[in-house]
Coordinates of C-alpha atoms and ligand atoms in Angstrom, one line a residue:
M7 CA 0.0 0.0 0.0
R8 CA 1.4 3.4 -1.0
L9 CA -0.3 5.8 1.3
L10 CA -0.3 9.6 0.9
V11 CA -1.1 11.4 4.2
T12 CA -2.0 15.1 3.9
G13 CA -1.4 17.1 7.0
G14 CA 0.8 14.4 8.5
A15 CA 2.9 17.0 10.5
G16 CA -0.2 18.2 12.4
F17 CA -1.7 16.8 15.6
I18 CA -3.9 13.9 14.4
G19 CA -1.9 13.3 11.2
A20 CA 1.4 12.9 13.0
N21 CA -0.2 10.5 15.5
F22 CA -1.7 8.6 12.4
V23 CA 1.8 8.4 10.8
H24 CA 3.4 7.0 14.0
R25 CA 0.6 4.4 14.3
T26 CA 0.8 3.4 10.6
V27 CA 4.6 3.0 10.7
R28 CA 4.3 0.9 13.9
E29 CA 1.4 -1.3 12.8
H30 CA 1.8 -1.4 9.0
P31 CA 5.6 -1.4 8.4
E32 CA 4.9 -2.8 4.9
Y33 CA 3.1 0.5 3.9
E34 CA 5.0 3.1 2.0
V35 CA 4.0 6.4 3.7
T36 CA 4.4 9.8 2.0
V37 CA 3.4 12.9 4.0
L38 CA 2.3 16.1 2.2
D39 CA 2.3 19.0 4.6
A40 CA 2.6 22.8 4.1
L41 CA 4.2 23.2 7.5
T42 CA 1.9 26.1 8.5
Y43 CA 2.1 27.5 12.0
A44 CA 0.2 24.2 13.0
G45 CA 2.6 21.8 11.3
N46 CA 5.8 20.6 13.0
E47 CA 8.3 18.3 11.5
A48 CA 9.5 17.5 15.1
S49 CA 6.2 15.7 15.5
L50 CA 7.5 13.1 13.1
A51 CA 10.8 12.5 14.9
G52 CA 11.3 8.8 15.3
V53 CA 9.5 7.9 12.0
R54 CA 11.2 10.4 9.7
E55 CA 13.5 7.8 8.3
A56 CA 10.6 5.4 7.6
I57 CA 8.6 7.8 5.5
T58 CA 8.9 10.3 2.6
F59 CA 8.2 13.9 3.6
V60 CA 7.1 16.4 1.0
H61 CA 6.9 20.1 2.0
G62 CA 4.0 21.6 -0.1
S63 CA 0.4 22.6 -0.2
I64 CA -2.7 20.6 -1.1
T65 CA -3.7 23.6 -3.2
D66 CA -0.7 23.0 -5.5
A67 CA -2.4 21.1 -8.3
A68 CA 0.7 20.0 -10.1
L69 CA 2.4 18.7 -7.0
V70 CA -0.8 17.0 -5.8
D71 CA -1.3 15.3 -9.2
D72 CA 2.2 14.0 -9.1
L73 CA 1.9 12.6 -5.6
V74 CA -1.6 11.1 -6.1
R75 CA -0.5 9.4 -9.3
G76 CA 2.1 7.4 -7.3
S77 CA -0.3 6.4 -4.5
D78 CA -2.9 3.7 -3.9
A79 CA -4.8 5.7 -1.3
V80 CA -4.9 9.2 0.2
V81 CA -5.9 9.9 3.8
H82 CA -6.7 13.6 4.0
F83 CA -6.1 15.3 7.3
A84 CA -4.7 18.7 6.1
A85 CA -6.8 21.6 7.2
E86 CA -6.9 24.9 8.9
S87 CA -8.4 23.5 12.1
H88 CA -8.9 26.2 14.8
N89 CA -12.3 27.9 15.3
D90 CA -10.8 31.0 16.9
N91 CA -8.4 31.6 14.0
S92 CA -11.3 31.2 11.6
L93 CA -13.2 33.9 13.3
A94 CA -10.1 36.2 13.1
D95 CA -9.3 35.5 9.5
P96 CA -11.4 33.0 7.4
G97 CA -9.4 33.3 4.2
P98 CA -6.9 30.5 4.8
F99 CA -9.8 28.2 5.7
L100 CA -11.5 28.7 2.4
Q101 CA -8.2 28.0 0.5
T102 CA -7.0 24.9 2.4
N103 CA -10.3 23.3 3.5
V104 CA -12.3 23.9 0.3
V105 CA -9.9 24.6 -2.6
G106 CA -7.3 22.1 -1.2
T107 CA -9.9 19.3 -0.9
Y108 CA -11.2 20.1 -4.4
T109 CA -7.6 19.9 -5.7
L110 CA -7.2 16.4 -4.1
L111 CA -10.5 15.2 -5.4
E112 CA -9.7 16.2 -8.9
A113 CA -6.4 14.3 -8.7
V114 CA -7.9 11.1 -7.2
R115 CA -10.6 11.3 -9.9
R116 CA -8.0 11.5 -12.6
H117 CA -6.0 8.6 -11.3
D118 CA -8.8 6.5 -9.7
V119 CA -7.1 6.5 -6.3
R120 CA -8.9 5.6 -3.0
F121 CA -9.6 8.6 -0.8
H122 CA -10.5 9.0 2.8
H123 CA -11.6 12.4 4.0
V124 CA -11.2 13.3 7.7
S125 CA -13.8 15.6 9.0
T126 CA -15.4 16.9 12.1
D127 CA -18.7 16.6 14.1
E128 CA -18.9 20.4 13.9
V129 CA -20.5 20.2 10.5
Y130 CA -23.8 19.2 12.3
G131 CA -23.9 22.4 14.4
D132 CA -24.6 22.1 18.1
L133 CA -27.1 20.5 20.5
E134 CA -29.0 21.8 23.5
L135 CA -27.6 20.5 26.8
D136 CA -30.7 18.5 27.5
D137 CA -31.3 17.2 23.9
P138 CA -31.5 13.4 24.2
R139 CA -30.3 13.0 20.6
K140 CA -26.7 12.7 19.4
F141 CA -25.3 13.4 15.9
T142 CA -25.8 10.5 13.5
P143 CA -24.8 10.3 9.8
E144 CA -28.4 11.4 9.0
T145 CA -28.3 14.6 11.0
P146 CA -28.7 17.6 8.7
Y147 CA -25.6 19.8 8.2
N148 CA -25.8 23.1 10.1
P149 CA -22.3 24.5 10.7
S150 CA -21.8 27.6 12.8
S151 CA -18.3 29.0 12.3
P152 CA -16.1 29.8 9.3
Y153 CA -14.0 26.7 10.2
S154 CA -16.9 24.3 10.4
S155 CA -18.7 25.7 7.4
T156 CA -15.5 25.2 5.2
K157 CA -15.3 21.6 6.6
A158 CA -19.0 21.1 5.7
A159 CA -18.3 22.4 2.2
S160 CA -15.4 20.0 1.8
D161 CA -17.6 17.0 2.9
L162 CA -20.2 18.0 0.4
L163 CA -17.6 18.1 -2.4
V164 CA -16.4 14.6 -1.5
R165 CA -20.0 13.3 -1.6
A166 CA -20.6 15.0 -4.9
W167 CA -17.4 13.5 -6.4
V168 CA -18.5 10.1 -5.3
R169 CA -21.9 10.4 -6.9
S170 CA -21.0 12.3 -10.0
Y171 CA -17.6 10.7 -10.9
G172 CA -17.6 7.5 -9.0
V173 CA -14.6 8.5 -6.8
R174 CA -13.9 5.8 -4.3
A175 CA -14.1 7.9 -1.2
T176 CA -15.2 7.5 2.4
L177 CA -15.8 10.2 5.1
S178 CA -15.4 10.2 8.9
N179 CA -16.6 12.9 11.2
C180 CA -15.0 12.8 14.6
S181 CA -15.5 14.6 17.9
N182 CA -12.8 16.5 19.9
N183 CA -9.5 14.8 20.1
Y184 CA -6.9 15.0 22.8
G185 CA -3.4 13.5 23.2
P186 CA 0.3 14.1 22.3
Y187 CA 1.4 16.6 19.7
Q188 CA -1.7 18.8 19.9
H189 CA -1.0 22.5 19.2
V190 CA -1.0 24.7 22.4
E191 CA -3.7 26.9 20.9
K192 CA -6.3 24.2 21.6
F193 CA -8.2 24.0 24.9
I194 CA -6.5 21.1 26.7
P195 CA -2.9 21.6 25.8
R196 CA -3.3 25.4 26.3
Q197 CA -4.4 24.9 29.9
I198 CA -1.7 22.2 30.7
T199 CA 1.1 24.3 29.3
N200 CA -0.3 27.4 31.0
V201 CA 0.1 25.6 34.4
L202 CA 3.5 24.3 33.4
D203 CA 4.5 27.8 32.4
G204 CA 3.2 29.5 35.5
R205 CA 0.3 31.2 33.7
R206 CA -3.3 31.0 34.7
P207 CA -5.6 28.7 32.6
K208 CA -8.3 30.5 30.6
L209 CA -12.0 29.4 30.5
Y210 CA -14.3 30.9 27.9
G211 CA -17.5 32.3 29.4
A212 CA -19.1 30.1 32.0
G213 CA -17.5 26.9 30.7
L214 CA -20.8 25.1 30.3
N215 CA -20.1 24.1 26.7
V216 CA -19.8 20.3 26.3
R217 CA -17.4 18.5 24.0
D218 CA -17.3 14.7 23.3
W219 CA -13.6 13.9 24.0
I220 CA -11.8 11.0 22.3
H221 CA -8.2 10.0 22.5
V222 CA -6.4 10.7 19.2
D223 CA -5.2 7.0 19.0
D224 CA -8.8 5.8 19.1
H225 CA -9.7 8.3 16.3
N226 CA -6.8 7.0 14.2
A227 CA -7.6 3.3 14.9
A228 CA -11.1 4.1 13.5
V229 CA -9.6 5.9 10.4
H230 CA -7.6 2.7 9.6
E231 CA -10.8 0.6 9.9
V232 CA -12.7 2.9 7.6
L233 CA -9.8 3.0 5.1
Q234 CA -9.6 -0.8 5.0
R235 CA -13.3 -1.8 5.2
G236 CA -15.5 1.3 4.9
R237 CA -18.1 1.4 2.2
T238 CA -17.6 3.8 -0.7
G239 CA -19.7 7.0 -0.3
H240 CA -20.4 6.3 3.4
T241 CA -19.9 8.5 6.4
Y242 CA -18.7 7.1 9.7
L243 CA -19.1 9.1 12.9
I244 CA -16.2 8.6 15.3
G245 CA -16.8 9.2 19.0
A246 CA -16.1 7.5 22.3
D247 CA -19.1 8.6 24.5
G248 CA -16.8 11.2 26.2
E249 CA -19.1 14.1 26.9
V250 CA -17.7 16.5 29.5
D251 CA -18.2 20.2 30.0
N252 CA -15.3 22.6 29.8
R253 CA -15.5 23.6 33.5
T254 CA -15.1 19.9 34.5
V255 CA -12.3 19.3 32.0
L256 CA -10.4 22.3 33.5
A257 CA -11.2 21.2 37.1
T258 CA -9.7 17.8 36.3
V259 CA -6.5 19.3 34.8
L260 CA -6.1 21.6 37.8
E261 CA -6.5 18.7 40.2
L262 CA -4.2 16.3 38.3
M263 CA -1.6 19.1 38.2
G264 CA -1.9 19.9 42.0
Q265 CA -3.5 23.3 41.5
P266 CA -6.2 25.0 43.6
A267 CA -9.7 24.6 42.0
D268 CA -10.1 28.3 41.5
A269 CA -6.7 28.9 39.9
F270 CA -8.1 30.0 36.5
D271 CA -9.5 33.1 34.8
S272 CA -12.8 33.4 33.1
V273 CA -12.3 35.2 29.8
T274 CA -14.2 36.6 26.8
D275 CA -16.4 33.9 25.3
R276 CA -16.0 32.8 21.7
A277 CA -18.3 34.4 19.2
G278 CA -21.1 32.0 18.2
H279 CA -19.7 29.4 20.6
D280 CA -21.3 26.0 19.9
L281 CA -22.9 24.7 23.1
R282 CA -22.6 20.9 22.8
Y283 CA -21.4 18.2 20.5
A284 CA -22.3 14.5 20.9
I285 CA -21.6 11.5 18.6
D286 CA -23.6 8.4 18.1
A287 CA -20.9 5.9 16.8
T288 CA -23.2 3.0 16.4
K289 CA -22.5 2.5 12.7
L290 CA -18.8 2.4 13.2
R291 CA -19.1 0.0 16.2
E292 CA -21.6 -2.3 14.5
E293 CA -20.4 -2.3 11.0
L294 CA -16.6 -2.2 11.5
G295 CA -16.3 -3.6 15.1
W296 CA -14.3 -0.5 16.3
R297 CA -14.1 0.0 20.1
P298 CA -12.2 2.8 21.9
R299 CA -9.2 1.8 24.1
Y300 CA -9.2 4.9 26.1
T301 CA -12.4 4.7 28.1
D302 CA -11.2 6.5 31.2
F303 CA -10.9 10.2 30.3
R304 CA -9.1 11.1 33.6
E305 CA -6.4 8.5 32.8
G306 CA -6.0 9.7 29.3
L307 CA -5.8 13.3 30.5
A308 CA -3.1 12.3 33.1
A309 CA -1.1 10.6 30.3
T310 CA -1.5 13.7 28.2
I311 CA -0.3 16.0 31.0
A312 CA 2.7 13.7 31.5
W313 CA 3.5 14.0 27.7
Y314 CA 3.5 17.8 27.8
R315 CA 5.6 17.8 31.0
D316 CA 8.2 15.5 29.3
N317 CA 8.2 17.3 26.0
E318 CA 8.6 21.0 26.8
A319 CA 11.1 21.3 23.9
W320 CA 8.3 20.5 21.5
W321 CA 5.8 23.1 22.8
R322 CA 8.0 25.8 24.2
P323 CA 8.8 27.6 20.9
L324 CA 5.0 27.9 20.2
K325 CA 3.8 29.2 23.5
D326 CA 4.6 32.9 23.8
Q327 CA 3.2 33.8 20.3
V328 CA -0.1 31.9 20.9
E329 CA -0.6 33.5 24.3
A330 CA 0.1 37.0 22.8
A331 CA -2.5 36.4 20.1
Y332 CA -5.1 35.3 22.7
A333 CA -4.2 38.2 25.0
A334 CA -4.9 40.7 22.1
R335 CA -8.4 39.2 21.9
G336 CA -9.0 39.4 25.6
Q337 CA -8.8 35.6 25.9
Ligands
NAD975 P1 -3.8 20.6 12.9 O1 -4.1 22.1 12.8 O2 -3.0 20.2 14.2 O3 -2.9 20.1 11.7 C1 -3.2 20.5 10.4 C2 -2.0 20.1 9.5 O4 -2.3 20.4 8.1 C3 -0.7 20.9 9.8 O5 0.4 20.0 9.8 C4 -0.6 21.9 8.7 O6 0.7 22.3 8.4 C5 -1.3 21.1 7.6 N1 -1.8 22.0 6.5 C6 -2.6 23.1 6.7 N2 -2.8 23.7 5.5 C7 -2.2 22.9 4.5 C8 -2.1 22.9 3.1 N3 -2.7 23.9 2.4 N4 -1.5 22.0 2.5 C9 -0.9 21.0 3.2 N5 -0.9 20.9 4.5 C10 -1.5 21.9 5.2 O7 -5.1 19.8 12.8 P2 -5.7 18.5 13.5 O8 -6.3 18.9 14.8 O9 -4.6 17.5 13.4 O10 -6.8 18.1 12.5 C11 -6.6 17.2 11.4 C12 -7.9 17.0 10.7 O11 -8.8 16.4 11.5 C13 -8.6 18.3 10.1 O12 -9.1 18.0 8.9 C14 -9.7 18.5 11.2 O13 -10.7 19.2 10.6 C15 -10.0 17.1 11.6 N6 -10.6 17.0 12.9 C16 -9.9 17.5 14.0 C17 -10.4 17.2 15.3 C18 -9.7 17.7 16.5 O14 -10.2 17.6 17.6 N7 -8.5 18.3 16.4 C19 -11.6 16.5 15.4 C20 -12.3 16.0 14.3 C21 -11.8 16.3 13.0
DAU976 O1 -15.4 18.8 17.5 C1 -14.2 18.6 16.7 C2 -13.5 19.9 16.7 O2 -12.8 20.0 18.0 C3 -12.4 19.9 15.6 O3 -13.1 19.9 14.3 C4 -11.5 21.2 15.7 O4 -10.5 21.1 14.7 C5 -10.9 21.2 17.0 O5 -10.2 22.4 17.2 C6 -12.0 21.1 18.1 O6 -12.8 22.3 18.1 P1 -13.3 23.1 19.4 O7 -13.5 24.5 19.0 O8 -14.3 22.4 20.2 O9 -11.9 23.0 20.2 P2 -11.0 24.0 21.1 O10 -9.9 23.2 21.7 O11 -10.7 25.3 20.4 O12 -12.0 24.3 22.3 C7 -12.7 23.4 23.1 C8 -13.6 24.0 24.0 O13 -12.9 24.8 25.0 C9 -14.5 25.0 23.3 O14 -15.8 25.0 24.0 C10 -13.9 26.4 23.6 C11 -13.2 26.2 24.9 N1 -12.0 26.9 25.2 C12 -11.0 26.9 24.3 C13 -9.8 27.5 24.5 C14 -8.7 27.5 23.5 C15 -11.8 27.6 26.4 O15 -12.7 27.6 27.3 N2 -10.6 28.2 26.7 C16 -9.6 28.2 25.8 O16 -8.5 28.7 26.1

């Protein structure tokens, strides 16, 4: 299997590459990554010799055509991924998430290459706290932010290329990931590194928003299942029944790091802040037999805290700039 992984120097993509090299040493893995502020070659240390790394953009049609032509399958992680950035400047989200996905789709169409599109539960909008329903593959699209609307657009392009051109594509929409190599702009690593750095953690608004947390390794295990056995044109929702509100996540981080429960600041809320996400992963579990390994969020969080404690050299160069940008927005 010659596998092209877009966005393989980002959080989930890098974890996916590590897993693939470990579990499928017979695969030939090529990573295509633009090394934006969110990409980091250091995340591939340890597997760098086992893969081919190409520095370039998924919007570069000639480069994409060349790489896709030499591949059996593409797993597409590359994206602009942070909601707060999309509110500040949506332009790069349109380019990478929409035009980049279109560029890949045209190449896999030309060369009849298998395509797996990695997407998010945010395409479905948000739920009330007391809504008994969760997101299913049948839930209507209703994205809220520039980020989630561009991911929704990319999903619709993939579906259209399946139906119109017979492209052999699958889609997965996952809930919030946590684990090693996540950029310090994101909620959990931001708070962990704030504590490690002697800064106060920052909670948006009242912290009542609920996210459905899943360990990144469980997400990637599911992506491999879908890649190998998913049905063309089908969408698989990935989630591990991990609903927790932000206040509780932060309280757990503070406790695990030996901090007082009130050692945080409440800051300006996110504009249009989605209230709650929740995934029904029945299809993935029943059709592909996937099960999460990380079923204890507290344990997964403790391991993640230990990773950031042990890997300061990885996050330290990113921290000051991220905090300066947040401070300028009152967050
Ligand atoms: P990330 O921001 O950590 O990494 C994105 C990677 O894509 C970076 O390495 C970046 O350099 C690269 N990239 C950006 N623009 C590019 C371009 N034009 N060409 C090539 N590479 C480019 O993101 P992540 O959190 O790892 O998310 C990966 C994918 O998973 C995204 O598609 C995201 O929408 C989806 N997703 C993320 C989560 C989550 O909780 N983080 C949950 C569900 C789905
Ligand atoms: O649901 C999947 C999505 O999860 C992915 O598609 C996105 O790529 C990923 O970034 C994530 O989106 P969120 O917006 O939910 O994640 P974020 O880590 O930015 O924020 C999680 C929650 O924490 C959210 O309710 C906002 C809140 N928050 C965030 C930050 C950065 C805070 O309270 N304080 C903070 O400092």
